[in-house]
Structure formats: C-alpha cells, structure tokens
Amino acid sequence: MADRDRHRPLGVVTRGTTNPNRLRRVDNWLVETCGDRLRAAADPLVVDLGYGATPVTAVELRGRLATRVRADVRVVGLEIDPVRVAAAAPAADPPGLAFARGGFELAGLRPTLVRAFNVLRQYDESEVADAWRTVTDRLAPGGVLVEGTCDELGRLGGWLLIDADGPRTLTLAARLTTLESPAQLAERLPKALIHRNVPGERIHALLRALDDAWHSAAGYAPFGPRQRWLAAVTTLSSTGWPILDGPPRWRHGELTLPWQTIAPT
Ligand SMILES: C[S@@+](CC[C@H](N)C(=O)[O-])C[C@H]1O[C@@H](n2cnc3c(N)ncnc32)[C@H](O)[C@@H]1O
C-alpha cells in the first residue's frame, strides 16, 4: 500500500451542523459510565470524531472530562474536512485539546474512548459495520467507541457503546421537560437502528412498549415528567425488558439496554 493511502482519512465530508451543549447528555453519560476506564488508562486519550463546523462540542467534552474524570485527559478532535480543521485551530489548548485531520482510521491515534456523534447519520446503513470495525480495531486495549445521533439541541438522542467485540448497549435519552412522547426518539436512533423501526424488529417493539408505558403513566404527569418517565421505565423493566443501570440514571431521562435485545433481526 502506498504511504499516501495508508494515511488517507477514511470517510466523506458531510454537513457540519453542531451546537453548543448539543452533546451534554451523552457527555454526562460518558463521565458516569466510561470515567473509570479513562481513570485507569495509561494514556487518557479521547478522540472526538467528526466535530463539525465549529469545535465547540470538542471543547466542551475536554472541559467535562478534565473537571469530572481526570485533569490530564487529552482530547483530539478529528475532522475529515480540512477547512474545519483549520477553523478549529484557534480553540486548541495543547496538550489537553488538539485538532487534526482524520477519519475512521483515527489518524494513527490509539485512544481509550472515541465519541462519534451525528457522523454516521449521513452515511448509508450498509457502511456502518465497516466504520465501527475500522475505529474499534484502532482503540487502545479495553477502549470503546460511543456512536450515536441527536437532534440539533440535544433534547433527543440515541447512542451505542461499541468495543472490540461489537455493540454492547443502546442508550436512549430525552430531555423530559420537552418530551411529548417517547415515540419521538425514533427519529434520533443511531444509524444501525433508524431504518429498523418497523413491525417485526425488536427496536420497534421496544419503542412501542416504552410509548405505551409512558401513556399508561399519565397519572404521574402532575408530579412532573421525571416521575412519569421513572414509572414508565419501571413498568418496562417489570414486563421483561432487561433495562440496565437503575433509577439514578433513569431519572436523567435515560434508558440503556443490552444490544442483543434490540439488535436488527
Ligand atoms: C453533523 S456534524 C456533527 C458535529 C458534532 N459531532 C455534533 O454532533 O454536533 C458531522 C461531521 O462529521 C464529519 N465527518 C463525516 N465523516 C467523517 C469521518 N469519517 N471522519 C471524521 N469526520 C467525519 C463531517 O465532515 C461533519 O463535519
């Protein structure tokens, strides 16, 4: 293979839409669920893959991890669009925050954690598995990829935790004060699931069950949407859906399940 090809960023330039605090929900989840992994890492390197038109979400990720996980965390924002790499340069703050051109090959880095948000949404579903594999092959031992999608303001989102063996969990998350119905989460499923929300698929059954439980919990609405969500998730759990974590995370409007319970059939 020619040297030029070995270092060619893998992927394509897509729309650069981003927003301040758009990824706050997933960042908080990362702090809680991947914090120990980063604390134990010999090199606390994190890649924000595909940060978009401005580096704001990479800056925020570094701030959250440095404050709440470990001060010496190093976040590298990788973008496949060289114009966006140049635009991000003034926000760099080495060694804690840097920006570089790169794609799914991770520009030769071996991070413990990769956050790739709203990147695969514009790819074809058939490209997803290869993209995951390209990233996970390059992680540090024990490293993980968190790949997902959210709306422009980060009120609705869905993401997968993926390691060297493939996807492990799906998390759905909503800002409860603006949630009308959990069915809205269907629009923000990760790419691997968004086209599978059809009868006969497990993700469809999950969203139906969650929506039904939410409507059955309408009596909790006067106590606030958090109580209503907790009641809905408790019902879901009691009817056999293997909901992970527990009320301390559910109360944030989250729901996490093992991948195999919702994987495409
Ligand atoms: C919609 S923006 C997402 C920005 C930010 N992550 C967010 O969620 O707000 C998607 C960005 O991913 C970039 N991108 C797409 N494929 C990529 C790849 N394989 N490697 C690196 N960046 C990629 C695009 O150029 C675009 O800037």
Short mmCIF file of C-alpha atoms and ligand atoms in Angstrom, two decimals:
data_model
loop_
_atom_site.label_atom_id
_atom_site.label_comp_id
_atom_site.label_asym_id
_atom_site.label_seq_id
_atom_site.Cartn_x
_atom_site.Cartn_y
_atom_site.Cartn_z
CA MET A 1 0.00 0.00 0.00
CA ALA A 2 1.36 3.45 -0.90
CA ASP A 3 2.26 5.65 2.07
CA ARG A 4 -0.23 8.25 0.86
CA ASP A 5 -3.06 5.68 1.01
CA ARG A 6 -2.10 4.38 4.44
CA HIS A 7 -2.62 7.86 5.88
CA ARG A 8 -5.67 8.77 3.81
CA PRO A 9 -8.54 9.84 6.12
CA LEU A 10 -11.31 7.25 5.76
CA GLY A 11 -14.81 8.62 5.23
CA VAL A 12 -16.51 11.52 3.47
CA VAL A 13 -17.18 15.15 4.33
CA THR A 14 -20.79 15.64 5.43
CA ARG A 15 -22.86 18.55 6.78
CA GLY A 16 -21.14 20.22 9.70
CA THR A 17 -24.18 21.11 11.84
CA THR A 18 -23.33 21.42 15.51
CA ASN A 19 -24.37 23.49 18.52
CA PRO A 20 -23.12 24.41 21.98
CA ASN A 21 -24.30 21.90 24.58
CA ARG A 22 -25.78 19.65 21.94
CA LEU A 23 -23.83 16.69 23.33
CA ARG A 24 -24.20 17.49 27.04
CA ARG A 25 -26.45 14.47 27.61
CA VAL A 26 -24.04 11.92 26.14
CA ASP A 27 -21.07 13.64 27.80
CA ASN A 28 -22.69 13.27 31.22
CA TRP A 29 -23.32 9.61 30.48
CA LEU A 30 -19.69 9.17 29.35
CA VAL A 31 -18.43 10.69 32.59
CA GLU A 32 -20.51 8.21 34.59
CA THR A 33 -20.08 5.07 32.52
CA CYS A 34 -16.63 5.47 30.94
CA GLY A 35 -14.98 7.56 33.66
CA ASP A 36 -13.33 4.59 35.38
CA ARG A 37 -12.00 3.31 32.08
CA LEU A 38 -10.31 6.66 31.48
CA ARG A 39 -9.04 6.92 35.05
CA ALA A 40 -7.36 3.53 34.66
CA ALA A 41 -5.86 4.29 31.24
CA ALA A 42 -2.09 4.68 30.97
CA ASP A 43 -2.74 7.34 28.33
CA PRO A 44 -6.08 9.16 28.84
CA LEU A 45 -6.54 9.89 25.14
CA VAL A 46 -10.03 10.63 23.79
CA VAL A 47 -10.99 11.30 20.17
CA ASP A 48 -13.97 13.41 19.20
CA LEU A 49 -14.51 12.10 15.68
CA GLY A 50 -16.32 14.46 13.29
CA TYR A 51 -16.69 17.57 15.47
CA GLY A 52 -18.28 19.60 12.68
CA ALA A 53 -18.28 23.20 11.51
CA THR A 54 -17.07 24.55 14.86
CA PRO A 55 -15.09 22.76 17.57
CA VAL A 56 -17.49 23.70 20.35
CA THR A 57 -18.53 20.16 21.34
CA ALA A 58 -14.89 19.02 21.48
CA VAL A 59 -14.05 21.99 23.73
CA GLU A 60 -16.98 21.06 25.97
CA LEU A 61 -16.00 17.37 26.06
CA ARG A 62 -12.48 18.23 27.18
CA GLY A 63 -13.87 20.59 29.86
CA ARG A 64 -16.27 17.98 31.24
CA LEU A 65 -13.74 15.14 31.28
CA ALA A 66 -10.94 17.29 32.72
CA THR A 67 -13.17 18.57 35.51
CA ARG A 68 -15.00 15.40 36.37
CA VAL A 69 -12.76 12.48 35.35
CA ARG A 70 -9.09 13.41 35.22
CA ALA A 71 -7.33 16.72 34.73
CA ASP A 72 -4.72 15.28 32.38
CA VAL A 73 -7.23 13.97 29.81
CA ARG A 74 -6.19 14.66 26.21
CA VAL A 75 -8.96 15.24 23.70
CA VAL A 76 -8.14 15.26 19.99
CA GLY A 77 -10.86 16.50 17.66
CA LEU A 78 -10.57 14.74 14.31
CA GLU A 79 -12.36 16.06 11.22
CA ILE A 80 -12.23 14.82 7.70
CA ASP A 81 -12.86 18.31 6.30
CA PRO A 82 -9.53 20.25 6.25
CA VAL A 83 -11.38 23.59 6.24
CA ARG A 84 -12.98 22.67 9.58
CA VAL A 85 -9.62 21.55 10.97
CA ALA A 86 -8.13 24.95 10.12
CA ALA A 87 -11.16 26.75 11.59
CA ALA A 88 -10.75 24.87 14.89
CA ALA A 89 -7.06 25.71 15.34
CA PRO A 90 -7.61 28.85 17.48
CA ALA A 91 -9.54 26.74 20.01
CA ALA A 92 -6.63 24.31 20.55
CA ASP A 93 -5.17 24.21 24.04
CA PRO A 94 -2.35 21.63 23.96
CA PRO A 95 -1.70 19.17 25.45
CA GLY A 96 -5.30 18.86 26.68
CA LEU A 97 -7.04 19.77 23.42
CA ALA A 98 -5.81 19.49 19.84
CA PHE A 99 -7.35 19.27 16.39
CA ALA A 100 -6.22 17.29 13.36
CA ARG A 101 -7.40 15.91 10.08
CA GLY A 102 -8.56 12.32 10.27
CA GLY A 103 -11.35 9.86 9.65
CA PHE A 104 -12.37 6.39 10.81
CA GLU A 105 -8.69 5.35 10.74
CA LEU A 106 -8.21 7.80 13.68
CA ALA A 107 -5.11 9.38 12.11
CA GLY A 108 -2.85 6.78 13.71
CA LEU A 109 -4.05 7.53 17.27
CA ARG A 110 -4.92 4.77 19.77
CA PRO A 111 -7.48 6.33 22.09
CA THR A 112 -9.27 4.78 25.05
CA LEU A 113 -12.52 6.50 24.09
CA VAL A 114 -13.95 7.72 20.80
CA ARG A 115 -17.11 9.81 20.69
CA ALA A 116 -18.59 9.93 17.17
CA PHE A 117 -21.84 11.85 17.18
CA ASN A 118 -24.03 12.71 14.22
CA VAL A 119 -21.35 11.38 11.90
CA LEU A 120 -22.78 8.12 10.54
CA ARG A 121 -26.24 9.59 10.15
CA GLN A 122 -25.34 10.81 6.66
CA TYR A 123 -23.75 7.52 5.58
CA ASP A 124 -25.54 4.54 4.15
CA GLU A 125 -26.66 1.88 6.63
CA SER A 126 -24.52 -0.66 4.76
CA GLU A 127 -21.37 1.33 5.65
CA VAL A 128 -21.94 1.30 9.40
CA ALA A 129 -20.39 -2.05 10.38
CA ASP A 130 -17.17 -1.33 8.47
CA ALA A 131 -16.91 2.12 10.04
CA TRP A 132 -17.33 0.66 13.54
CA ARG A 133 -14.74 -2.02 12.85
CA THR A 134 -12.23 0.45 11.40
CA VAL A 135 -12.49 2.53 14.59
CA THR A 136 -12.57 -0.31 17.13
CA ASP A 137 -9.53 -2.00 15.51
CA ARG A 138 -7.57 1.12 16.40
CA LEU A 139 -8.64 1.58 20.02
CA ALA A 140 -6.26 1.14 22.93
CA PRO A 141 -6.79 -2.22 24.70
CA GLY A 142 -10.14 -2.06 26.52
CA GLY A 143 -11.14 1.07 24.61
CA VAL A 144 -14.66 1.91 23.44
CA LEU A 145 -16.47 3.80 20.72
CA VAL A 146 -19.66 5.70 21.55
CA GLU A 147 -21.55 6.29 18.33
CA GLY A 148 -24.90 7.98 18.10
CA THR A 149 -27.27 10.64 16.93
CA CYS A 150 -29.19 13.51 18.49
CA ASP A 151 -31.35 16.44 17.46
CA GLU A 152 -29.94 19.93 16.87
CA LEU A 153 -30.36 21.00 20.51
CA GLY A 154 -29.54 17.67 22.13
CA ARG A 155 -33.02 17.08 23.52
CA LEU A 156 -33.44 13.63 21.99
CA GLY A 157 -30.65 11.16 21.37
CA GLY A 158 -29.61 7.57 20.99
CA TRP A 159 -26.16 6.02 21.15
CA LEU A 160 -24.33 2.70 21.14
CA LEU A 161 -21.39 1.62 23.26
CA ILE A 162 -19.17 -0.46 20.99
CA ASP A 163 -16.00 -2.34 21.83
CA ALA A 164 -13.71 -4.78 20.02
CA ASP A 165 -16.46 -7.43 20.13
CA GLY A 166 -19.11 -5.15 18.60
CA PRO A 167 -22.03 -3.17 20.05
CA ARG A 168 -22.74 -3.77 23.74
CA THR A 169 -25.56 -1.41 24.70
CA LEU A 170 -28.08 1.06 23.32
CA THR A 171 -28.94 4.16 25.33
CA LEU A 172 -31.92 6.38 24.56
CA ALA A 173 -32.08 9.78 26.22
CA ALA A 174 -34.57 12.63 26.26
CA ARG A 175 -34.90 16.00 27.90
CA LEU A 176 -38.02 15.16 29.87
CA THR A 177 -39.36 18.70 30.22
CA THR A 178 -39.85 18.93 26.46
CA LEU A 179 -40.71 15.29 25.72
CA GLU A 180 -44.20 14.81 24.32
CA SER A 181 -43.92 11.09 23.76
CA PRO A 182 -41.04 8.55 23.69
CA ALA A 183 -42.06 7.73 20.11
CA GLN A 184 -40.14 10.91 19.18
CA LEU A 185 -36.93 9.03 19.98
CA ALA A 186 -37.40 7.01 16.79
CA GLU A 187 -36.14 9.96 14.72
CA ARG A 188 -32.83 10.01 16.60
CA LEU A 189 -31.90 6.35 16.69
CA PRO A 190 -28.30 5.51 15.71
CA LYS A 191 -27.86 4.76 12.02
CA ALA A 192 -27.76 1.00 12.62
CA LEU A 193 -31.31 1.12 14.00
CA ILE A 194 -33.09 4.07 12.45
CA HIS A 195 -34.27 2.15 9.41
CA ARG A 196 -35.30 -0.83 11.57
CA ASN A 197 -38.17 0.85 13.39
CA VAL A 198 -40.71 -1.31 11.58
CA PRO A 199 -43.02 -4.10 12.78
CA GLY A 200 -41.14 -7.34 13.34
CA GLU A 201 -37.97 -5.60 14.54
CA ARG A 202 -37.09 -5.55 18.24
CA ILE A 203 -36.31 -1.82 18.32
CA HIS A 204 -39.85 -1.21 17.06
CA ALA A 205 -41.25 -3.42 19.83
CA LEU A 206 -39.17 -1.53 22.40
CA LEU A 207 -40.33 1.90 21.27
CA ARG A 208 -43.95 0.71 21.21
CA ALA A 209 -43.65 -0.73 24.71
CA LEU A 210 -41.98 2.44 26.01
CA ASP A 211 -44.60 4.65 24.44
CA ASP A 212 -47.42 2.51 25.85
CA ALA A 213 -45.83 2.60 29.31
CA TRP A 214 -45.45 6.40 29.09
CA HIS A 215 -49.12 6.82 28.19
CA SER A 216 -50.18 4.42 30.96
CA ALA A 217 -48.13 6.53 33.38
CA ALA A 218 -50.07 9.70 32.50
CA GLY A 219 -51.36 9.77 36.09
CA TYR A 220 -47.83 10.71 37.20
CA ALA A 221 -47.79 13.83 35.00
CA PRO A 222 -48.87 16.18 37.83
CA PHE A 223 -45.72 15.09 39.73
CA GLY A 224 -43.56 16.08 36.78
CA PRO A 225 -42.16 14.34 33.70
CA ARG A 226 -39.31 12.74 35.67
CA GLN A 227 -41.73 10.80 37.86
CA ARG A 228 -43.68 9.83 34.78
CA TRP A 229 -40.53 8.59 32.99
CA LEU A 230 -39.43 6.64 36.09
CA ALA A 231 -42.85 4.97 36.25
CA ALA A 232 -42.74 4.13 32.54
CA VAL A 233 -39.24 2.64 32.72
CA THR A 234 -40.14 0.67 35.85
CA THR A 235 -43.13 -0.78 34.01
CA LEU A 236 -40.95 -1.67 31.05
CA SER A 237 -38.46 -3.37 33.34
CA SER A 238 -41.18 -5.31 35.15
CA THR A 239 -42.55 -6.62 31.86
CA GLY A 240 -39.25 -8.29 31.00
CA TRP A 241 -37.21 -5.71 29.11
CA PRO A 242 -33.69 -6.01 30.61
CA ILE A 243 -33.18 -2.34 31.40
CA LEU A 244 -29.66 -1.73 32.68
CA ASP A 245 -28.44 0.71 35.31
CA GLY A 246 -31.18 1.87 37.63
CA PRO A 247 -33.24 4.82 38.83
CA PRO A 248 -30.19 7.09 39.44
CA ARG A 249 -29.60 7.07 35.66
CA TRP A 250 -33.20 6.62 34.59
CA ARG A 251 -34.09 9.87 36.32
CA HIS A 252 -31.97 11.73 33.75
CA GLY A 253 -34.39 10.60 31.06
CA GLU A 254 -32.19 7.68 30.05
CA LEU A 255 -32.79 4.07 29.22
CA THR A 256 -29.99 1.57 28.47
CA LEU A 257 -30.43 -1.97 27.19
CA PRO A 258 -28.12 -4.75 26.03
CA TRP A 259 -27.59 -4.58 22.28
CA GLN A 260 -28.76 -8.13 21.64
CA THR A 261 -32.21 -7.29 22.97
CA ILE A 262 -32.80 -4.66 20.27
CA ALA A 263 -30.35 -5.66 17.51
CA PRO A 264 -31.79 -5.91 13.99
CA THR A 265 -33.19 -9.36 13.32
C1 LIG B 1 -23.23 16.80 11.66
S1 LIG B 1 -21.54 17.10 12.02
C2 LIG B 1 -21.51 16.60 13.72
C3 LIG B 1 -20.77 17.56 14.60
C4 LIG B 1 -20.73 17.17 16.06
N1 LIG B 1 -20.15 15.86 16.27
C5 LIG B 1 -22.12 17.21 16.66
O1 LIG B 1 -22.70 16.15 16.93
O2 LIG B 1 -22.64 18.30 16.86
C6 LIG B 1 -20.73 15.70 11.22
C7 LIG B 1 -19.27 15.97 10.93
O3 LIG B 1 -18.62 14.72 10.77
C8 LIG B 1 -17.64 14.87 9.78
N2 LIG B 1 -17.30 13.54 9.28
C9 LIG B 1 -18.05 12.73 8.49
N3 LIG B 1 -17.42 11.56 8.30
C10 LIG B 1 -16.26 11.63 8.98
C11 LIG B 1 -15.19 10.71 9.18
N4 LIG B 1 -15.20 9.51 8.63
N5 LIG B 1 -14.17 11.11 9.94
C12 LIG B 1 -14.14 12.35 10.51
N6 LIG B 1 -15.11 13.24 10.34
C13 LIG B 1 -16.17 12.88 9.61
C14 LIG B 1 -18.27 15.77 8.77
O4 LIG B 1 -17.32 16.37 7.93
C15 LIG B 1 -19.03 16.75 9.66
O5 LIG B 1 -18.25 17.88 9.94
#
